[in-house]
Amino acid sequence: MAKPTINWDRSMFTRAVRSFAPILALAILLSASDVAAQYEGRTYAITDARLVTLSGQTIETGTIVLRGGLIEALGAEVSAPADAVIIDGTGLTVYPGFIDAYSQAGLVLPDRDDREHAGNIADQLATKFFDPASEELGDYREQGLTSALVARADGVFGGKAVLMNLMGDNIPSMTVKAPVVQVMGYQGQNDYPGTLMAVVAYQRQTLIDAAYHDLLQNRYREAPRSMVRPPAEPNLEALIPVAKGEAPVLGLVEIENDFKRLRNLAAEYNLDYWIAGAAEAFRVSGLIQDAGVPVLVSLDFPSPNEVTGYQFDRAYKNLTEEEKEALDDRDKAAIQSNPAAVYEAGVPLALGSSGISNMNDFLKNLRLAVEAGLPAEEALKALTINPATIFGVDAVLGTLEPGKIANLTVTSGDIFTDEEAWVAHVFVDGWKDTFDEPKPPSAGGGGVVGGTWNITLSIMGESADGTLVLTQEGETVTGELTAEDNSIEFEGTYSGGTLEMEGSIPEMGGVTLTATVEGDEISGTLNLGPIGTADFTGTRDPSDLAGERRAGR
């Protein structure tokens, strides 16, 4: 049976619209809150703020408008749009969003024994193990970091680093640029190559293999008949641009000799390279100056006993305690001046967080670097326009300009010189995250840290439970760490929420313990010299009330 035909005339249409009008109006009214929620956070105006643009003069009092994830306008004469959420910027400073230039932010890797062989995983993006919902990303944002070059640090050819925004719903929406650079390190593997000598040999052989694979592919493309086609080798193919010097490789180096190994490899194979990590750059500043390549310096400062030459300076010399302290002070000053040494070498400098176990140390170490000689304005560039330029994204990040991605870091106070300054807001793709002003430390050493702490230590993928018993008198703290039937005695200070202690292990030398305490929770790092570094977290034993007595309360 044929469907009946309905002919609409204009009067019928008008009557239909009129009859549905009340229903449509009610639907719009009821959904108004949903519509508002959909756009809330995407149109903002920060008014009466200090705007450090890095693209021109700093605007001492102005307004910046964000819409749809982009910077719409900024200036001294800009007015806030009627539909914008207004933030009073009085007393606040707005910077381009800080870029973590070398980081493992958001990476959730399997335990070492469960990971794939990472000798050559050059074709793998770092985002394979990136978790957009990782709670730790909030810790990065609280330090003012809005994006990060995410790179694995556990491989020889460890895959492709990716520039990620640090807030969002999924990997595609958070990706700014993928890939950015190929990564190469000096980490031994569970399988071959397991030793440093094997790693260096593996680097050379793999580059030769990549160049040979390129040769075979070219021959096959030119004359495929009568030639066995080369097998697909994605990891070698990913290294062909590096082996041909057409794309940079990011060399992950820490100790002095790593710099020399990377330099020699680059000279031998005509590599274009960047340097990352660079904990001992201050020991090879001349080499860095001669290389003239970008250096992505981590603000993870090692303890003096981890730096090349520590044992040599002290072994068999019967030093007095005063002489030992003087050497430690000298080495600590050199470590904190590491970013300044790279800046003074005249090469492109960017700052990163790789290796920092407690992200609360990032801004603290940034201020230490400035205090040790890195100009504050250069520290700002090293967190913004420098990495944006190095990574090839300066058209969209690194400065405050209309049309760029709405990544902002908003601070109260001078975050580079004032330890009481703090990050009030960050904006990532125009979405806002707001942080409370840190609570000032209580009188008498910053609070009570004494008592018994039940802790879990993690080192090289293994974990162990233990106890940390602390005795506090004002800012002075003594303690004993016990784990796996071994114990270490420490002494040091607790101030402003940070515990810093030193101890020693017979036949091995000095060890350090650094921790952050928040109420009854503790987290930190135990530096065990040649054994390595162990992270730990723990809680205070609620049955131990001795902490208050020991603190003199």
PDB file of N, CA and C in Angstrom, residues 245-295:
ATOM      1  N   GLY A 245      71.651  11.855   9.790  1.00  0.00           N
ATOM      2  CA  GLY A 245      71.873  13.214  10.257  1.00  0.00           C
ATOM      3  C   GLY A 245      70.792  14.177   9.842  1.00  0.00           C
ATOM      4  N   GLU A 246      69.623  13.650   9.458  1.00  0.00           N
ATOM      5  CA  GLU A 246      68.527  14.501   8.993  1.00  0.00           C
ATOM      6  C   GLU A 246      67.545  14.872  10.097  1.00  0.00           C
ATOM      7  N   ALA A 247      67.642  14.211  11.232  1.00  0.00           N
ATOM      8  CA  ALA A 247      66.761  14.483  12.366  1.00  0.00           C
ATOM      9  C   ALA A 247      67.580  14.340  13.640  1.00  0.00           C
ATOM     10  N   PRO A 248      67.289  15.140  14.661  1.00  0.00           N
ATOM     11  CA  PRO A 248      68.090  15.073  15.885  1.00  0.00           C
ATOM     12  C   PRO A 248      67.755  13.839  16.716  1.00  0.00           C
ATOM     13  N   VAL A 249      68.689  13.461  17.565  1.00  0.00           N
ATOM     14  CA  VAL A 249      68.458  12.439  18.579  1.00  0.00           C
ATOM     15  C   VAL A 249      68.666  13.113  19.934  1.00  0.00           C
ATOM     16  N   LEU A 250      67.822  12.761  20.888  1.00  0.00           N
ATOM     17  CA  LEU A 250      67.904  13.331  22.236  1.00  0.00           C
ATOM     18  C   LEU A 250      68.741  12.387  23.089  1.00  0.00           C
ATOM     19  N   GLY A 251      69.971  12.792  23.389  1.00  0.00           N
ATOM     20  CA  GLY A 251      70.863  11.964  24.184  1.00  0.00           C
ATOM     21  C   GLY A 251      70.638  12.186  25.663  1.00  0.00           C
ATOM     22  N   LEU A 252      70.231  11.124  26.372  1.00  0.00           N
ATOM     23  CA  LEU A 252      69.981  11.210  27.807  1.00  0.00           C
ATOM     24  C   LEU A 252      71.288  10.950  28.538  1.00  0.00           C
ATOM     25  N   VAL A 253      71.874  11.988  29.109  1.00  0.00           N
ATOM     26  CA  VAL A 253      73.169  11.859  29.773  1.00  0.00           C
ATOM     27  C   VAL A 253      73.051  12.373  31.201  1.00  0.00           C
ATOM     28  N   GLU A 254      73.868  11.832  32.082  1.00  0.00           N
ATOM     29  CA  GLU A 254      73.885  12.270  33.472  1.00  0.00           C
ATOM     30  C   GLU A 254      75.300  12.593  33.915  1.00  0.00           C
ATOM     31  N   ILE A 255      76.176  11.568  33.930  1.00  0.00           N
ATOM     32  CA  ILE A 255      77.523  11.782  34.442  1.00  0.00           C
ATOM     33  C   ILE A 255      78.433  12.375  33.369  1.00  0.00           C
ATOM     34  N   GLU A 256      79.565  12.869  33.806  1.00  0.00           N
ATOM     35  CA  GLU A 256      80.506  13.541  32.921  1.00  0.00           C
ATOM     36  C   GLU A 256      80.873  12.705  31.705  1.00  0.00           C
ATOM     37  N   ASN A 257      81.149  11.425  31.920  1.00  0.00           N
ATOM     38  CA  ASN A 257      81.597  10.584  30.809  1.00  0.00           C
ATOM     39  C   ASN A 257      80.502  10.325  29.779  1.00  0.00           C
ATOM     40  N   ASP A 258      79.233  10.427  30.194  1.00  0.00           N
ATOM     41  CA  ASP A 258      78.138  10.272  29.224  1.00  0.00           C
ATOM     42  C   ASP A 258      78.192  11.371  28.166  1.00  0.00           C
ATOM     43  N   PHE A 259      78.520  12.595  28.594  1.00  0.00           N
ATOM     44  CA  PHE A 259      78.648  13.693  27.634  1.00  0.00           C
ATOM     45  C   PHE A 259      79.711  13.354  26.586  1.00  0.00           C
ATOM     46  N   LYS A 260      80.824  12.834  27.063  1.00  0.00           N
ATOM     47  CA  LYS A 260      81.930  12.527  26.151  1.00  0.00           C
ATOM     48  C   LYS A 260      81.560  11.383  25.213  1.00  0.00           C
ATOM     49  N   ARG A 261      80.847  10.394  25.736  1.00  0.00           N
ATOM     50  CA  ARG A 261      80.422   9.279  24.885  1.00  0.00           C
ATOM     51  C   ARG A 261      79.479   9.775  23.782  1.00  0.00           C
ATOM     52  N   LEU A 262      78.542  10.636  24.171  1.00  0.00           N
ATOM     53  CA  LEU A 262      77.586  11.158  23.193  1.00  0.00           C
ATOM     54  C   LEU A 262      78.302  12.011  22.146  1.00  0.00           C
ATOM     55  N   ARG A 263      79.209  12.861  22.586  1.00  0.00           N
ATOM     56  CA  ARG A 263      79.953  13.698  21.646  1.00  0.00           C
ATOM     57  C   ARG A 263      80.732  12.845  20.653  1.00  0.00           C
ATOM     58  N   ASN A 264      81.412  11.817  21.135  1.00  0.00           N
ATOM     59  CA  ASN A 264      82.217  10.968  20.259  1.00  0.00           C
ATOM     60  C   ASN A 264      81.354  10.194  19.266  1.00  0.00           C
ATOM     61  N   LEU A 265      80.187   9.704  19.745  1.00  0.00           N
ATOM     62  CA  LEU A 265      79.283   8.982  18.851  1.00  0.00           C
ATOM     63  C   LEU A 265      78.756   9.913  17.767  1.00  0.00           C
ATOM     64  N   ALA A 266      78.382  11.131  18.168  1.00  0.00           N
ATOM     65  CA  ALA A 266      77.851  12.100  17.204  1.00  0.00           C
ATOM     66  C   ALA A 266      78.895  12.459  16.160  1.00  0.00           C
ATOM     67  N   ALA A 267      80.156  12.606  16.589  1.00  0.00           N
ATOM     68  CA  ALA A 267      81.212  12.940  15.631  1.00  0.00           C
ATOM     69  C   ALA A 267      81.473  11.776  14.676  1.00  0.00           C
ATOM     70  N   GLU A 268      81.418  10.559  15.201  1.00  0.00           N
ATOM     71  CA  GLU A 268      81.708   9.377  14.389  1.00  0.00           C
ATOM     72  C   GLU A 268      80.642   9.139  13.333  1.00  0.00           C
ATOM     73  N   TYR A 269      79.373   9.401  13.669  1.00  0.00           N
ATOM     74  CA  TYR A 269      78.267   9.082  12.763  1.00  0.00           C
ATOM     75  C   TYR A 269      77.589  10.337  12.215  1.00  0.00           C
ATOM     76  N   ASN A 270      78.185  11.510  12.465  1.00  0.00           N
ATOM     77  CA  ASN A 270      77.647  12.762  11.944  1.00  0.00           C
ATOM     78  C   ASN A 270      76.197  12.969  12.374  1.00  0.00           C
ATOM     79  N   LEU A 271      75.957  12.807  13.681  1.00  0.00           N
ATOM     80  CA  LEU A 271      74.601  12.918  14.216  1.00  0.00           C
ATOM     81  C   LEU A 271      74.269  14.361  14.582  1.00  0.00           C
ATOM     82  N   ASP A 272      73.007  14.703  14.391  1.00  0.00           N
ATOM     83  CA  ASP A 272      72.438  15.931  14.927  1.00  0.00           C
ATOM     84  C   ASP A 272      71.846  15.557  16.282  1.00  0.00           C
ATOM     85  N   TYR A 273      72.226  16.251  17.367  1.00  0.00           N
ATOM     86  CA  TYR A 273      71.756  15.787  18.675  1.00  0.00           C
ATOM     87  C   TYR A 273      71.441  16.942  19.615  1.00  0.00           C
ATOM     88  N   TRP A 274      70.573  16.616  20.588  1.00  0.00           N
ATOM     89  CA  TRP A 274      70.307  17.462  21.742  1.00  0.00           C
ATOM     90  C   TRP A 274      70.771  16.691  22.976  1.00  0.00           C
ATOM     91  N   ILE A 275      70.895  17.381  24.086  1.00  0.00           N
ATOM     92  CA  ILE A 275      71.303  16.766  25.344  1.00  0.00           C
ATOM     93  C   ILE A 275      70.176  16.937  26.354  1.00  0.00           C
ATOM     94  N   ALA A 276      69.888  15.885  27.119  1.00  0.00           N
ATOM     95  CA  ALA A 276      68.847  15.967  28.150  1.00  0.00           C
ATOM     96  C   ALA A 276      69.361  15.370  29.451  1.00  0.00           C
ATOM     97  N   GLY A 277      68.794  15.849  30.564  1.00  0.00           N
ATOM     98  CA  GLY A 277      69.226  15.400  31.884  1.00  0.00           C
ATOM     99  C   GLY A 277      70.354  16.285  32.368  1.00  0.00           C
ATOM    100  N   ALA A 278      71.578  15.954  31.933  1.00  0.00           N
ATOM    101  CA  ALA A 278      72.747  16.829  32.069  1.00  0.00           C
ATOM    102  C   ALA A 278      73.045  17.220  33.505  1.00  0.00           C
ATOM    103  N   ALA A 279      72.984  16.251  34.424  1.00  0.00           N
ATOM    104  CA  ALA A 279      73.193  16.568  35.838  1.00  0.00           C
ATOM    105  C   ALA A 279      74.595  17.075  36.122  1.00  0.00           C
ATOM    106  N   GLU A 280      75.569  16.679  35.312  1.00  0.00           N
ATOM    107  CA  GLU A 280      76.940  17.111  35.544  1.00  0.00           C
ATOM    108  C   GLU A 280      77.431  18.033  34.426  1.00  0.00           C
ATOM    109  N   ALA A 281      76.542  18.825  33.871  1.00  0.00           N
ATOM    110  CA  ALA A 281      76.944  19.758  32.823  1.00  0.00           C
ATOM    111  C   ALA A 281      78.007  20.726  33.325  1.00  0.00           C
ATOM    112  N   PHE A 282      77.966  21.073  34.615  1.00  0.00           N
ATOM    113  CA  PHE A 282      78.935  22.035  35.162  1.00  0.00           C
ATOM    114  C   PHE A 282      80.361  21.492  35.097  1.00  0.00           C
ATOM    115  N   ARG A 283      80.514  20.165  34.951  1.00  0.00           N
ATOM    116  CA  ARG A 283      81.846  19.578  34.863  1.00  0.00           C
ATOM    117  C   ARG A 283      82.387  19.583  33.432  1.00  0.00           C
ATOM    118  N   VAL A 284      81.533  19.809  32.446  1.00  0.00           N
ATOM    119  CA  VAL A 284      81.959  19.748  31.039  1.00  0.00           C
ATOM    120  C   VAL A 284      81.433  20.961  30.275  1.00  0.00           C
ATOM    121  N   SER A 285      81.444  22.130  30.896  1.00  0.00           N
ATOM    122  CA  SER A 285      80.865  23.320  30.258  1.00  0.00           C
ATOM    123  C   SER A 285      81.588  23.660  28.950  1.00  0.00           C
ATOM    124  N   GLY A 286      82.890  23.420  28.891  1.00  0.00           N
ATOM    125  CA  GLY A 286      83.620  23.684  27.655  1.00  0.00           C
ATOM    126  C   GLY A 286      83.171  22.775  26.527  1.00  0.00           C
ATOM    127  N   LEU A 287      82.938  21.511  26.832  1.00  0.00           N
ATOM    128  CA  LEU A 287      82.442  20.569  25.832  1.00  0.00           C
ATOM    129  C   LEU A 287      81.078  21.011  25.314  1.00  0.00           C
ATOM    130  N   ILE A 288      80.217  21.443  26.215  1.00  0.00           N
ATOM    131  CA  ILE A 288      78.877  21.881  25.826  1.00  0.00           C
ATOM    132  C   ILE A 288      78.960  23.131  24.952  1.00  0.00           C
ATOM    133  N   GLN A 289      79.826  24.040  25.319  1.00  0.00           N
ATOM    134  CA  GLN A 289      79.989  25.259  24.525  1.00  0.00           C
ATOM    135  C   GLN A 289      80.464  24.931  23.117  1.00  0.00           C
ATOM    136  N   ASP A 290      81.421  24.009  23.005  1.00  0.00           N
ATOM    137  CA  ASP A 290      81.930  23.615  21.689  1.00  0.00           C
ATOM    138  C   ASP A 290      80.860  22.915  20.857  1.00  0.00           C
ATOM    139  N   ALA A 291      80.023  22.108  21.515  1.00  0.00           N
ATOM    140  CA  ALA A 291      78.976  21.380  20.790  1.00  0.00           C
ATOM    141  C   ALA A 291      77.908  22.332  20.267  1.00  0.00           C
ATOM    142  N   GLY A 292      77.544  23.333  21.083  1.00  0.00           N
ATOM    143  CA  GLY A 292      76.569  24.330  20.657  1.00  0.00           C
ATOM    144  C   GLY A 292      75.166  23.795  20.433  1.00  0.00           C
ATOM    145  N   VAL A 293      74.813  22.672  21.078  1.00  0.00           N
ATOM    146  CA  VAL A 293      73.513  22.047  20.856  1.00  0.00           C
ATOM    147  C   VAL A 293      72.569  22.378  22.013  1.00  0.00           C
ATOM    148  N   PRO A 294      71.249  22.251  21.821  1.00  0.00           N
ATOM    149  CA  PRO A 294      70.311  22.493  22.920  1.00  0.00           C
ATOM    150  C   PRO A 294      70.545  21.521  24.076  1.00  0.00           C
ATOM    151  N   VAL A 295      70.405  22.037  25.293  1.00  0.00           N
ATOM    152  CA  VAL A 295      70.560  21.218  26.497  1.00  0.00           C
ATOM    153  C   VAL A 295      69.299  21.370  27.343  1.00  0.00           C
TER     154      VAL A 295
END
